[in-house]
Each structure stands twice: as C-alpha cells, then as structure tokens.
C-alpha cells in the first residue's frame, strides 16, 4: 500500500461535489485513511504551494485556495500517487479525459476541482503538512 494526499478544492466544494468525488475515490479502490475539512489560511495556502511561489499564477492560486473550504484526504492504494493522478485527469479540465474527476467537476486550469501529490516524496511531505 502507498499513500497520497488528495484535496477537494473550494470550487468543487462550493458546487456541492464533495460526496460525489469521495464516492468516485472509494469506487476506484482507494481507502480514505484520514480526512478533514479546513478553510485554508493565506499562510497555509502559501506554505502548501510554496513550490509554485515564483509562478505567475501563484497569487491567483492562493486567493482561490483561501476563498472557501477545502476537503483534505490521505488516500491509500497500491501506487496511490499515479492511480489518483490518473483518476483526476489532466491539470486543465479542458484537456482531461472524459470520465476523469477534473473533466466531470473542474471549471478551468485554476479551478480544477482536486489536487494530488506528484511523487511519493511529495506525498509524504504533503500528508505531513496537514496530518
Ligand atoms: P494542482 O494540481 O493543485 O497544482 C498547482 C495548481 O496551480 C493547479 O492544480 C492549479 O489549480 C493551479 N494552476 C496551474 N497552472 C495554472 C495556470 N496556468 N493558471 C492558474 N492556475 C494554475
């Protein structure tokens, strides 16, 4: 078993997709080992996404991620990082394969419904950030 960190972001939470996304996750063989809902502070959002601090979209990202609540989950499955990224689909919902979470629930490249760790190393860092 491996772990990854999954976020249901403010856009999907505001649109009421939390339960559907959790169902998709469990129907795809993941165990939700830990979970909580938080309204991220600016400090938390900047800290979590510090890897993107020099990107042109950083301020927009922090503003979006602090706009309302985020649901935070530690997921368990074999190859959890790649399995969750496959289930989410491409970062830009317009490019995400039909049936993926971002294709179903995302709005645009900023408001893309969910987040997932991009490596086992970052999964450990991101899980420790919130749990
Ligand atoms: P996520 O997978 O959480 O990782 C970084 C986030 O930054 C990404 O999802 C998007 O929400 C956001 N992001 C990435 N690229 C852009 C972009 N070009 N413009 C605005 N937001 C972006």
Short mmCIF file of N, CA, C and O and ligand atoms in Angstrom, two decimals:
data_model
loop_
_atom_site.label_atom_id
_atom_site.label_comp_id
_atom_site.label_asym_id
_atom_site.label_seq_id
_atom_site.Cartn_x
_atom_site.Cartn_y
_atom_site.Cartn_z
N UNK A 1 0.83 -1.21 0.00
CA UNK A 1 0.00 0.00 0.00
C UNK A 1 0.86 1.25 0.00
O UNK A 1 1.87 1.32 0.69
N UNK A 2 0.43 2.26 -0.76
CA UNK A 2 1.10 3.57 -0.77
C UNK A 2 0.07 4.63 -0.40
O UNK A 2 -1.13 4.38 -0.47
N UNK A 3 0.58 5.80 -0.08
CA UNK A 3 -0.30 6.92 0.29
C UNK A 3 -0.12 8.09 -0.66
O UNK A 3 0.95 8.28 -1.23
N UNK A 4 -1.17 8.90 -0.78
CA UNK A 4 -1.07 10.18 -1.47
C UNK A 4 -1.99 11.17 -0.77
O UNK A 4 -2.89 10.78 -0.03
N UNK A 5 -1.75 12.46 -1.03
CA UNK A 5 -2.64 13.48 -0.48
C UNK A 5 -3.58 13.94 -1.57
O UNK A 5 -3.14 14.25 -2.69
N UNK A 6 -4.86 14.00 -1.26
CA UNK A 6 -5.88 14.48 -2.19
C UNK A 6 -6.61 15.66 -1.56
O UNK A 6 -6.92 15.63 -0.37
N UNK A 7 -6.84 16.69 -2.36
CA UNK A 7 -7.66 17.83 -1.93
C UNK A 7 -8.88 17.94 -2.83
O UNK A 7 -8.75 17.81 -4.05
N UNK A 8 -10.04 18.19 -2.22
CA UNK A 8 -11.21 18.66 -2.98
C UNK A 8 -11.23 20.17 -2.76
O UNK A 8 -11.39 20.64 -1.64
N UNK A 9 -10.99 20.90 -3.85
CA UNK A 9 -10.72 22.33 -3.75
C UNK A 9 -12.01 23.15 -3.61
O UNK A 9 -13.13 22.64 -3.85
N UNK A 10 -11.85 24.45 -3.26
CA UNK A 10 -13.02 25.30 -3.00
C UNK A 10 -14.06 25.32 -4.12
O UNK A 10 -15.26 25.40 -3.82
N UNK A 11 -13.66 25.25 -5.38
CA UNK A 11 -14.66 25.29 -6.46
C UNK A 11 -15.60 24.09 -6.39
O UNK A 11 -16.83 24.23 -6.44
N UNK A 12 -15.03 22.90 -6.22
CA UNK A 12 -15.84 21.67 -6.17
C UNK A 12 -16.64 21.60 -4.88
O UNK A 12 -17.79 21.12 -4.87
N UNK A 13 -16.07 22.09 -3.78
CA UNK A 13 -16.81 22.12 -2.51
C UNK A 13 -18.02 23.05 -2.63
O UNK A 13 -19.13 22.69 -2.22
N UNK A 14 -17.79 24.24 -3.21
CA UNK A 14 -18.86 25.23 -3.35
C UNK A 14 -20.00 24.71 -4.23
O UNK A 14 -21.16 25.04 -4.03
N UNK A 15 -19.63 23.90 -5.24
CA UNK A 15 -20.64 23.37 -6.15
C UNK A 15 -21.32 22.10 -5.60
O UNK A 15 -22.14 21.50 -6.29
N UNK A 16 -20.90 21.67 -4.41
CA UNK A 16 -21.56 20.53 -3.77
C UNK A 16 -21.11 19.17 -4.30
O UNK A 16 -21.84 18.19 -4.21
N UNK A 17 -19.88 19.09 -4.83
CA UNK A 17 -19.40 17.83 -5.42
C UNK A 17 -18.60 16.95 -4.44
O UNK A 17 -18.09 15.91 -4.85
N UNK A 18 -18.51 17.38 -3.18
CA UNK A 18 -17.66 16.62 -2.24
C UNK A 18 -18.06 15.14 -2.16
O UNK A 18 -17.21 14.25 -2.28
N UNK A 19 -19.33 14.87 -1.95
CA UNK A 19 -19.76 13.47 -1.76
C UNK A 19 -19.55 12.65 -3.03
O UNK A 19 -19.13 11.49 -2.96
N UNK A 20 -19.85 13.25 -4.20
CA UNK A 20 -19.66 12.51 -5.47
C UNK A 20 -18.19 12.18 -5.69
O UNK A 20 -17.84 11.07 -6.14
N UNK A 21 -17.30 13.13 -5.37
CA UNK A 21 -15.87 12.88 -5.56
C UNK A 21 -15.38 11.82 -4.57
O UNK A 21 -14.63 10.91 -4.94
N UNK A 22 -15.86 11.86 -3.33
CA UNK A 22 -15.48 10.82 -2.36
C UNK A 22 -15.96 9.44 -2.83
O UNK A 22 -15.27 8.44 -2.68
N UNK A 23 -17.17 9.39 -3.41
CA UNK A 23 -17.70 8.12 -3.94
C UNK A 23 -16.80 7.61 -5.08
O UNK A 23 -16.48 6.43 -5.14
N UNK A 24 -16.43 8.52 -6.00
CA UNK A 24 -15.54 8.13 -7.10
C UNK A 24 -14.24 7.54 -6.55
O UNK A 24 -13.73 6.54 -7.06
N UNK A 25 -13.72 8.18 -5.52
CA UNK A 25 -12.45 7.73 -4.93
C UNK A 25 -12.61 6.32 -4.36
O UNK A 25 -11.83 5.42 -4.65
N UNK A 26 -13.67 6.10 -3.59
CA UNK A 26 -13.85 4.79 -2.95
C UNK A 26 -14.22 3.72 -3.98
O UNK A 26 -13.76 2.57 -3.89
N UNK A 27 -14.99 4.10 -5.01
CA UNK A 27 -15.35 3.14 -6.06
C UNK A 27 -14.15 2.72 -6.90
O UNK A 27 -14.22 1.73 -7.62
N UNK A 28 -13.08 3.49 -6.83
CA UNK A 28 -11.86 3.16 -7.56
C UNK A 28 -10.81 2.49 -6.68
O UNK A 28 -9.63 2.45 -7.04
N UNK A 29 -11.25 1.95 -5.54
CA UNK A 29 -10.38 1.09 -4.74
C UNK A 29 -9.46 1.79 -3.77
O UNK A 29 -8.56 1.16 -3.21
N UNK A 30 -9.66 3.09 -3.57
CA UNK A 30 -8.86 3.79 -2.57
C UNK A 30 -9.52 3.66 -1.20
O UNK A 30 -10.76 3.61 -1.09
N UNK A 31 -8.70 3.66 -0.17
CA UNK A 31 -9.17 3.80 1.21
C UNK A 31 -8.88 5.24 1.63
O UNK A 31 -7.76 5.73 1.40
N UNK A 32 -9.90 5.90 2.18
CA UNK A 32 -9.69 7.24 2.74
C UNK A 32 -9.25 7.02 4.19
O UNK A 32 -10.08 6.76 5.07
N UNK A 33 -7.93 7.10 4.42
CA UNK A 33 -7.38 6.75 5.73
C UNK A 33 -7.59 7.85 6.76
O UNK A 33 -7.79 7.56 7.94
N UNK A 34 -7.52 9.09 6.30
CA UNK A 34 -7.76 10.25 7.19
C UNK A 34 -8.39 11.32 6.34
O UNK A 34 -8.11 11.42 5.14
N UNK A 35 -9.23 12.16 6.96
CA UNK A 35 -9.82 13.27 6.20
C UNK A 35 -10.30 14.35 7.15
O UNK A 35 -10.62 14.09 8.31
N UNK A 36 -10.30 15.57 6.64
CA UNK A 36 -10.83 16.71 7.40
C UNK A 36 -11.12 17.84 6.43
O UNK A 36 -10.56 17.90 5.33
N UNK A 37 -12.03 18.72 6.85
CA UNK A 37 -12.36 19.91 6.05
C UNK A 37 -11.78 21.13 6.75
O UNK A 37 -11.95 21.29 7.95
N UNK A 38 -11.08 21.96 6.00
CA UNK A 38 -10.46 23.18 6.53
C UNK A 38 -10.72 24.34 5.61
O UNK A 38 -10.73 24.16 4.38
N UNK A 39 -10.87 25.53 6.18
CA UNK A 39 -10.80 26.75 5.36
C UNK A 39 -9.35 27.21 5.48
O UNK A 39 -8.92 27.68 6.53
N UNK A 40 -8.57 27.02 4.41
CA UNK A 40 -7.13 27.31 4.48
C UNK A 40 -6.88 28.80 4.73
O UNK A 40 -7.54 29.66 4.14
N UNK A 41 -5.90 29.08 5.58
CA UNK A 41 -5.42 30.46 5.76
C UNK A 41 -4.46 30.80 4.62
O UNK A 41 -3.97 29.90 3.90
N UNK A 42 -4.17 32.08 4.47
CA UNK A 42 -3.19 32.50 3.46
C UNK A 42 -1.84 31.84 3.74
O UNK A 42 -1.16 31.36 2.83
N UNK A 43 -1.47 31.76 5.00
CA UNK A 43 -0.18 31.15 5.37
C UNK A 43 -0.16 29.67 4.98
O UNK A 43 0.83 29.17 4.42
N UNK A 44 -1.26 28.97 5.25
CA UNK A 44 -1.31 27.54 4.87
C UNK A 44 -1.26 27.36 3.36
O UNK A 44 -0.55 26.48 2.86
N UNK A 45 -2.03 28.17 2.62
CA UNK A 45 -2.07 28.02 1.16
C UNK A 45 -0.70 28.33 0.55
O UNK A 45 -0.21 27.60 -0.32
N UNK A 46 -0.07 29.40 1.03
CA UNK A 46 1.27 29.75 0.52
C UNK A 46 2.29 28.67 0.88
O UNK A 46 3.16 28.34 0.08
N UNK A 47 2.17 28.13 2.08
CA UNK A 47 3.10 27.08 2.50
C UNK A 47 2.90 25.80 1.70
O UNK A 47 3.87 25.19 1.22
N UNK A 48 1.65 25.40 1.53
CA UNK A 48 1.37 24.15 0.81
C UNK A 48 1.85 24.24 -0.63
O UNK A 48 2.40 23.27 -1.17
N UNK A 49 1.64 25.39 -1.29
CA UNK A 49 2.01 25.55 -2.69
C UNK A 49 3.32 26.31 -2.87
O UNK A 49 3.53 26.93 -3.92
N UNK A 50 4.20 26.27 -1.87
CA UNK A 50 5.44 27.08 -1.93
C UNK A 50 6.29 26.73 -3.16
O UNK A 50 7.02 27.58 -3.67
N UNK A 51 6.16 25.49 -3.64
CA UNK A 51 6.91 25.08 -4.85
C UNK A 51 6.55 25.96 -6.05
O UNK A 51 7.34 26.11 -6.99
N UNK A 52 5.35 26.56 -6.02
CA UNK A 52 4.88 27.39 -7.14
C UNK A 52 5.04 28.89 -6.86
O UNK A 52 4.48 29.72 -7.58
N UNK A 53 5.82 29.25 -5.83
CA UNK A 53 5.83 30.66 -5.39
C UNK A 53 6.32 31.64 -6.45
O UNK A 53 5.96 32.82 -6.40
N UNK A 54 7.13 31.16 -7.39
CA UNK A 54 7.63 32.07 -8.44
C UNK A 54 6.80 32.02 -9.72
O UNK A 54 7.13 32.68 -10.71
N UNK A 55 5.73 31.23 -9.72
CA UNK A 55 4.90 31.10 -10.94
C UNK A 55 3.98 32.33 -11.07
O UNK A 55 3.54 32.89 -10.05
N UNK A 56 3.66 32.70 -12.30
CA UNK A 56 2.79 33.87 -12.49
C UNK A 56 1.39 33.70 -11.90
O UNK A 56 0.73 34.69 -11.59
N UNK A 57 0.95 32.45 -11.73
CA UNK A 57 -0.41 32.22 -11.20
C UNK A 57 -0.45 32.04 -9.69
O UNK A 57 -1.51 31.75 -9.12
N UNK A 58 0.69 32.28 -8.99
CA UNK A 58 0.74 31.97 -7.54
C UNK A 58 -0.29 32.76 -6.73
O UNK A 58 -1.01 32.19 -5.91
N UNK A 59 -0.36 34.08 -6.96
CA UNK A 59 -1.31 34.90 -6.17
C UNK A 59 -2.75 34.46 -6.42
O UNK A 59 -3.57 34.36 -5.51
N UNK A 60 -3.07 34.18 -7.71
CA UNK A 60 -4.41 33.70 -8.07
C UNK A 60 -4.71 32.37 -7.37
O UNK A 60 -5.81 32.14 -6.85
N UNK A 61 -3.69 31.50 -7.33
CA UNK A 61 -3.85 30.18 -6.70
C UNK A 61 -4.13 30.34 -5.20
O UNK A 61 -5.04 29.69 -4.66
N UNK A 62 -3.38 31.21 -4.53
CA UNK A 62 -3.56 31.41 -3.09
C UNK A 62 -4.93 32.03 -2.82
O UNK A 62 -5.65 31.61 -1.90
N UNK A 63 -5.32 32.99 -3.64
CA UNK A 63 -6.64 33.63 -3.46
C UNK A 63 -7.75 32.60 -3.61
O UNK A 63 -8.69 32.53 -2.81
N UNK A 64 -7.64 31.76 -4.64
CA UNK A 64 -8.65 30.72 -4.88
C UNK A 64 -8.68 29.72 -3.72
O UNK A 64 -9.76 29.40 -3.20
N UNK A 65 -7.51 29.25 -3.29
CA UNK A 65 -7.47 28.20 -2.27
C UNK A 65 -7.89 28.69 -0.89
O UNK A 65 -8.18 27.88 -0.02
N UNK A 66 -7.93 30.02 -0.70
CA UNK A 66 -8.39 30.56 0.59
C UNK A 66 -9.81 31.13 0.48
O UNK A 66 -10.30 31.75 1.42
N UNK A 67 -10.47 30.90 -0.66
CA UNK A 67 -11.79 31.52 -0.89
C UNK A 67 -12.90 30.83 -0.12
O UNK A 67 -13.91 31.45 0.21
N UNK A 68 -12.77 29.53 0.14
CA UNK A 68 -13.73 28.80 0.99
C UNK A 68 -13.11 27.46 1.37
O UNK A 68 -11.90 27.27 1.21
N UNK A 69 -13.94 26.52 1.85
CA UNK A 69 -13.37 25.31 2.44
C UNK A 69 -12.76 24.34 1.42
O UNK A 69 -13.20 24.27 0.27
N UNK A 70 -11.77 23.59 1.90
CA UNK A 70 -11.11 22.52 1.14
C UNK A 70 -11.26 21.23 1.93
O UNK A 70 -11.12 21.24 3.16
N UNK A 71 -11.55 20.11 1.26
CA UNK A 71 -11.60 18.82 1.94
C UNK A 71 -10.29 18.09 1.67
O UNK A 71 -9.88 17.94 0.52
N UNK A 72 -9.65 17.64 2.75
CA UNK A 72 -8.29 17.12 2.69
C UNK A 72 -8.32 15.64 3.05
O UNK A 72 -8.87 15.27 4.08
N UNK A 73 -7.73 14.79 2.19
CA UNK A 73 -7.77 13.34 2.43
C UNK A 73 -6.41 12.70 2.25
O UNK A 73 -5.69 13.02 1.30
N UNK A 74 -6.11 11.76 3.14
CA UNK A 74 -4.96 10.87 2.95
C UNK A 74 -5.52 9.59 2.34
O UNK A 74 -6.36 8.93 2.96
N UNK A 75 -5.09 9.29 1.10
CA UNK A 75 -5.59 8.11 0.39
C UNK A 75 -4.58 6.98 0.43
O UNK A 75 -3.38 7.22 0.37
N UNK A 76 -5.11 5.75 0.48
CA UNK A 76 -4.27 4.55 0.47
C UNK A 76 -4.67 3.65 -0.69
O UNK A 76 -5.86 3.38 -0.90
N UNK A 77 -3.69 3.20 -1.44
CA UNK A 77 -3.91 2.22 -2.50
C UNK A 77 -2.51 1.82 -3.01
O UNK A 77 -1.57 2.60 -2.88
N UNK A 78 -2.38 0.68 -3.66
CA UNK A 78 -1.12 0.37 -4.34
C UNK A 78 -0.90 1.44 -5.42
O UNK A 78 -1.84 1.79 -6.15
N UNK A 79 0.30 1.95 -5.52
CA UNK A 79 0.63 3.03 -6.49
C UNK A 79 -0.34 4.21 -6.37
O UNK A 79 -0.82 4.75 -7.37
N UNK A 80 -0.59 4.62 -5.14
CA UNK A 80 -1.60 5.66 -4.87
C UNK A 80 -1.35 6.95 -5.64
O UNK A 80 -2.31 7.56 -6.14
N UNK A 81 -0.10 7.39 -5.75
CA UNK A 81 0.18 8.68 -6.40
C UNK A 81 -0.27 8.64 -7.86
O UNK A 81 -1.05 9.50 -8.30
N UNK A 82 0.18 7.64 -8.61
CA UNK A 82 -0.17 7.61 -10.04
C UNK A 82 -1.63 7.22 -10.25
O UNK A 82 -2.31 7.74 -11.15
N UNK A 83 -2.17 6.35 -9.38
CA UNK A 83 -3.58 5.97 -9.51
C UNK A 83 -4.50 7.17 -9.30
O UNK A 83 -5.48 7.35 -10.03
N UNK A 84 -4.18 8.01 -8.31
CA UNK A 84 -5.03 9.18 -8.04
C UNK A 84 -4.86 10.22 -9.15
O UNK A 84 -5.81 10.84 -9.60
N UNK A 85 -3.64 10.38 -9.65
CA UNK A 85 -3.44 11.34 -10.76
C UNK A 85 -4.21 10.87 -12.01
O UNK A 85 -4.78 11.69 -12.74
N UNK A 86 -4.20 9.57 -12.25
CA UNK A 86 -4.96 9.05 -13.40
C UNK A 86 -6.46 9.28 -13.23
O UNK A 86 -7.16 9.63 -14.19
N UNK A 87 -6.95 9.07 -12.02
CA UNK A 87 -8.39 9.26 -11.78
C UNK A 87 -8.77 10.75 -11.89
O UNK A 87 -9.86 11.07 -12.37
N UNK A 88 -7.88 11.65 -11.47
CA UNK A 88 -8.16 13.10 -11.58
C UNK A 88 -8.17 13.55 -13.03
O UNK A 88 -8.94 14.42 -13.41
N UNK A 89 -7.26 13.06 -13.84
CA UNK A 89 -7.10 13.55 -15.21
C UNK A 89 -6.17 14.75 -15.27
O UNK A 89 -5.63 15.19 -14.25
N UNK A 90 -6.01 15.33 -16.46
CA UNK A 90 -5.05 16.41 -16.69
C UNK A 90 -5.38 17.63 -15.82
O UNK A 90 -6.55 17.87 -15.50
N UNK A 91 -4.32 18.41 -15.50
CA UNK A 91 -4.49 19.61 -14.67
C UNK A 91 -5.55 20.54 -15.23
O UNK A 91 -6.37 21.10 -14.50
N UNK A 92 -5.53 20.73 -16.55
CA UNK A 92 -6.52 21.57 -17.21
C UNK A 92 -7.75 20.73 -17.56
O UNK A 92 -7.67 19.82 -18.40
N UNK A 93 -8.89 20.98 -16.92
CA UNK A 93 -10.09 20.16 -17.18
C UNK A 93 -10.45 20.07 -18.67
O UNK A 93 -11.00 19.05 -19.11
N UNK A 94 -10.11 21.11 -19.44
CA UNK A 94 -10.41 21.08 -20.89
C UNK A 94 -9.62 19.99 -21.60
O UNK A 94 -10.01 19.54 -22.68
N UNK A 95 -8.49 19.57 -20.99
CA UNK A 95 -7.65 18.53 -21.60
C UNK A 95 -7.81 17.19 -20.89
O UNK A 95 -7.19 16.20 -21.31
N UNK A 96 -8.62 17.14 -19.84
CA UNK A 96 -8.78 15.90 -19.08
C UNK A 96 -9.66 14.91 -19.83
O UNK A 96 -10.66 15.30 -20.45
N UNK A 97 -9.26 13.64 -19.77
CA UNK A 97 -10.02 12.59 -20.46
C UNK A 97 -11.45 12.50 -19.90
O UNK A 97 -11.66 12.66 -18.69
N UNK A 98 -12.40 12.21 -20.77
CA UNK A 98 -13.79 12.04 -20.34
C UNK A 98 -13.86 11.00 -19.21
O UNK A 98 -13.18 9.98 -19.27
N UNK A 99 -14.67 11.28 -18.22
CA UNK A 99 -14.84 10.33 -17.11
C UNK A 99 -13.92 10.61 -15.95
O UNK A 99 -14.15 10.11 -14.84
N UNK A 100 -12.86 11.41 -16.16
CA UNK A 100 -11.98 11.74 -15.04
C UNK A 100 -12.63 12.82 -14.17
O UNK A 100 -13.56 13.51 -14.60
N UNK A 101 -12.14 12.93 -12.95
CA UNK A 101 -12.75 13.85 -11.99
C UNK A 101 -12.66 15.30 -12.47
O UNK A 101 -13.63 16.06 -12.37
N UNK A 102 -11.52 15.68 -13.02
CA UNK A 102 -11.41 17.08 -13.46
C UNK A 102 -12.28 17.35 -14.68
O UNK A 102 -12.82 18.45 -14.84
N UNK A 103 -12.44 16.34 -15.55
CA UNK A 103 -13.35 16.52 -16.70
C UNK A 103 -14.79 16.68 -16.21
O UNK A 103 -15.56 17.48 -16.73
N UNK A 104 -15.14 15.92 -15.16
CA UNK A 104 -16.54 15.94 -14.68
C UNK A 104 -16.84 17.15 -13.81
O UNK A 104 -17.93 17.72 -13.89
N UNK A 105 -15.86 17.54 -12.96
CA UNK A 105 -16.17 18.53 -11.93
C UNK A 105 -15.35 19.81 -12.02
O UNK A 105 -15.63 20.77 -11.29
N UNK A 106 -14.31 19.86 -12.86
CA UNK A 106 -13.44 21.03 -12.93
C UNK A 106 -14.05 22.12 -13.80
O UNK A 106 -14.93 21.87 -14.62
N UNK A 107 -13.54 23.35 -13.62
CA UNK A 107 -14.03 24.50 -14.37
C UNK A 107 -12.97 24.99 -15.36
O UNK A 107 -13.24 25.13 -16.56
N UNK A 108 -11.76 25.26 -14.84
CA UNK A 108 -10.66 25.72 -15.71
C UNK A 108 -9.34 25.34 -15.04
O UNK A 108 -9.33 24.66 -14.02
N UNK A 109 -8.23 25.80 -15.64
CA UNK A 109 -6.92 25.34 -15.14
C UNK A 109 -6.65 25.80 -13.71
O UNK A 109 -5.87 25.17 -13.00
N UNK A 110 -7.29 26.86 -13.28
CA UNK A 110 -7.13 27.32 -11.90
C UNK A 110 -8.11 26.56 -10.99
O UNK A 110 -7.71 25.93 -10.01
N UNK A 111 -9.37 26.60 -11.34
CA UNK A 111 -10.41 25.94 -10.53
C UNK A 111 -10.63 24.53 -11.08
O UNK A 111 -11.60 24.26 -11.80
N UNK A 112 -9.69 23.65 -10.72
CA UNK A 112 -9.69 22.32 -11.33
C UNK A 112 -10.11 21.20 -10.38
O UNK A 112 -9.71 20.05 -10.54
N UNK A 113 -10.90 21.55 -9.39
CA UNK A 113 -11.65 20.60 -8.54
C UNK A 113 -10.82 19.83 -7.51
O UNK A 113 -11.27 19.66 -6.37
N UNK A 114 -9.67 19.32 -7.92
CA UNK A 114 -8.90 18.47 -7.00
C UNK A 114 -7.40 18.69 -7.17
O UNK A 114 -6.93 19.19 -8.19
N UNK A 115 -6.67 18.23 -6.16
CA UNK A 115 -5.20 18.22 -6.19
C UNK A 115 -4.73 16.82 -5.82
O UNK A 115 -5.37 16.14 -5.02
N UNK A 116 -3.59 16.43 -6.35
CA UNK A 116 -2.93 15.19 -5.92
C UNK A 116 -1.43 15.37 -5.91
O UNK A 116 -0.88 16.12 -6.73
N UNK A 117 -0.77 14.69 -4.99
CA UNK A 117 0.70 14.74 -4.92
C UNK A 117 1.28 14.21 -6.23
O UNK A 117 0.70 13.34 -6.88
N UNK A 118 2.47 14.73 -6.59
CA UNK A 118 3.06 14.32 -7.88
C UNK A 118 4.18 13.28 -7.75
O UNK A 118 4.73 12.86 -8.76
N UNK A 119 4.53 12.88 -6.53
CA UNK A 119 5.56 11.85 -6.33
C UNK A 119 5.39 11.27 -4.92
O UNK A 119 4.74 11.90 -4.06
N UNK A 120 5.99 10.12 -4.67
CA UNK A 120 5.91 9.54 -3.32
C UNK A 120 6.57 10.46 -2.29
O UNK A 120 6.08 10.60 -1.16
N UNK A 121 7.67 11.10 -2.72
CA UNK A 121 8.38 12.00 -1.81
C UNK A 121 7.49 13.19 -1.42
O UNK A 121 7.37 13.53 -0.24
N UNK A 122 6.85 13.80 -2.43
CA UNK A 122 5.97 14.94 -2.12
C UNK A 122 4.71 14.50 -1.40
O UNK A 122 4.15 15.27 -0.62
N UNK A 123 4.25 13.27 -1.65
CA UNK A 123 3.08 12.76 -0.92
C UNK A 123 3.37 12.75 0.58
O UNK A 123 2.53 13.19 1.38
N UNK A 124 4.55 12.29 0.96
CA UNK A 124 4.89 12.25 2.37
C UNK A 124 4.94 13.66 2.97
O UNK A 124 4.40 13.93 4.04
N UNK A 125 5.55 14.59 2.21
CA UNK A 125 5.64 15.98 2.67
C UNK A 125 4.24 16.58 2.81
O UNK A 125 3.91 17.22 3.81
N UNK A 126 3.40 16.36 1.79
CA UNK A 126 2.06 16.98 1.79
C UNK A 126 1.15 16.36 2.85
O UNK A 126 0.35 17.07 3.48
N UNK A 127 1.25 15.05 3.07
CA UNK A 127 0.46 14.40 4.13
C UNK A 127 0.88 14.95 5.49
O UNK A 127 0.05 15.30 6.33
N UNK A 128 2.20 15.08 5.69
CA UNK A 128 2.68 15.61 6.97
C UNK A 128 2.30 17.08 7.15
O UNK A 128 2.20 17.56 8.29
N UNK A 129 2.09 17.79 6.05
CA UNK A 129 1.69 19.20 6.15
C UNK A 129 0.32 19.32 6.82
O UNK A 129 0.09 20.24 7.61
N UNK A 130 -0.58 18.39 6.52
CA UNK A 130 -1.96 18.52 7.01
C UNK A 130 -2.32 17.54 8.12
O UNK A 130 -3.29 17.78 8.85
N UNK A 131 -1.59 16.41 8.26
CA UNK A 131 -2.00 15.41 9.26
C UNK A 131 -0.86 15.12 10.24
O UNK A 131 0.26 15.35 9.98
P1 LIG B 1 -2.67 21.49 -8.59
O1 LIG B 1 -2.56 20.14 -9.17
O2 LIG B 1 -3.27 21.66 -7.26
O3 LIG B 1 -1.20 22.14 -8.58
C1 LIG B 1 -0.97 23.53 -8.70
C2 LIG B 1 -2.21 24.31 -9.03
O4 LIG B 1 -1.99 25.58 -9.59
C3 LIG B 1 -3.01 23.57 -10.10
O5 LIG B 1 -3.53 22.40 -9.60
C4 LIG B 1 -3.99 24.64 -10.50
O6 LIG B 1 -5.03 24.80 -9.55
C5 LIG B 1 -3.08 25.87 -10.44
N1 LIG B 1 -2.56 26.20 -11.77
C6 LIG B 1 -1.69 25.50 -12.52
N2 LIG B 1 -1.44 26.13 -13.67
C7 LIG B 1 -2.16 27.27 -13.65
C8 LIG B 1 -2.31 28.36 -14.55
N3 LIG B 1 -1.67 28.39 -15.72
N4 LIG B 1 -3.13 29.35 -14.19
C9 LIG B 1 -3.78 29.34 -12.99
N5 LIG B 1 -3.67 28.33 -12.09
C10 LIG B 1 -2.87 27.31 -12.41
#
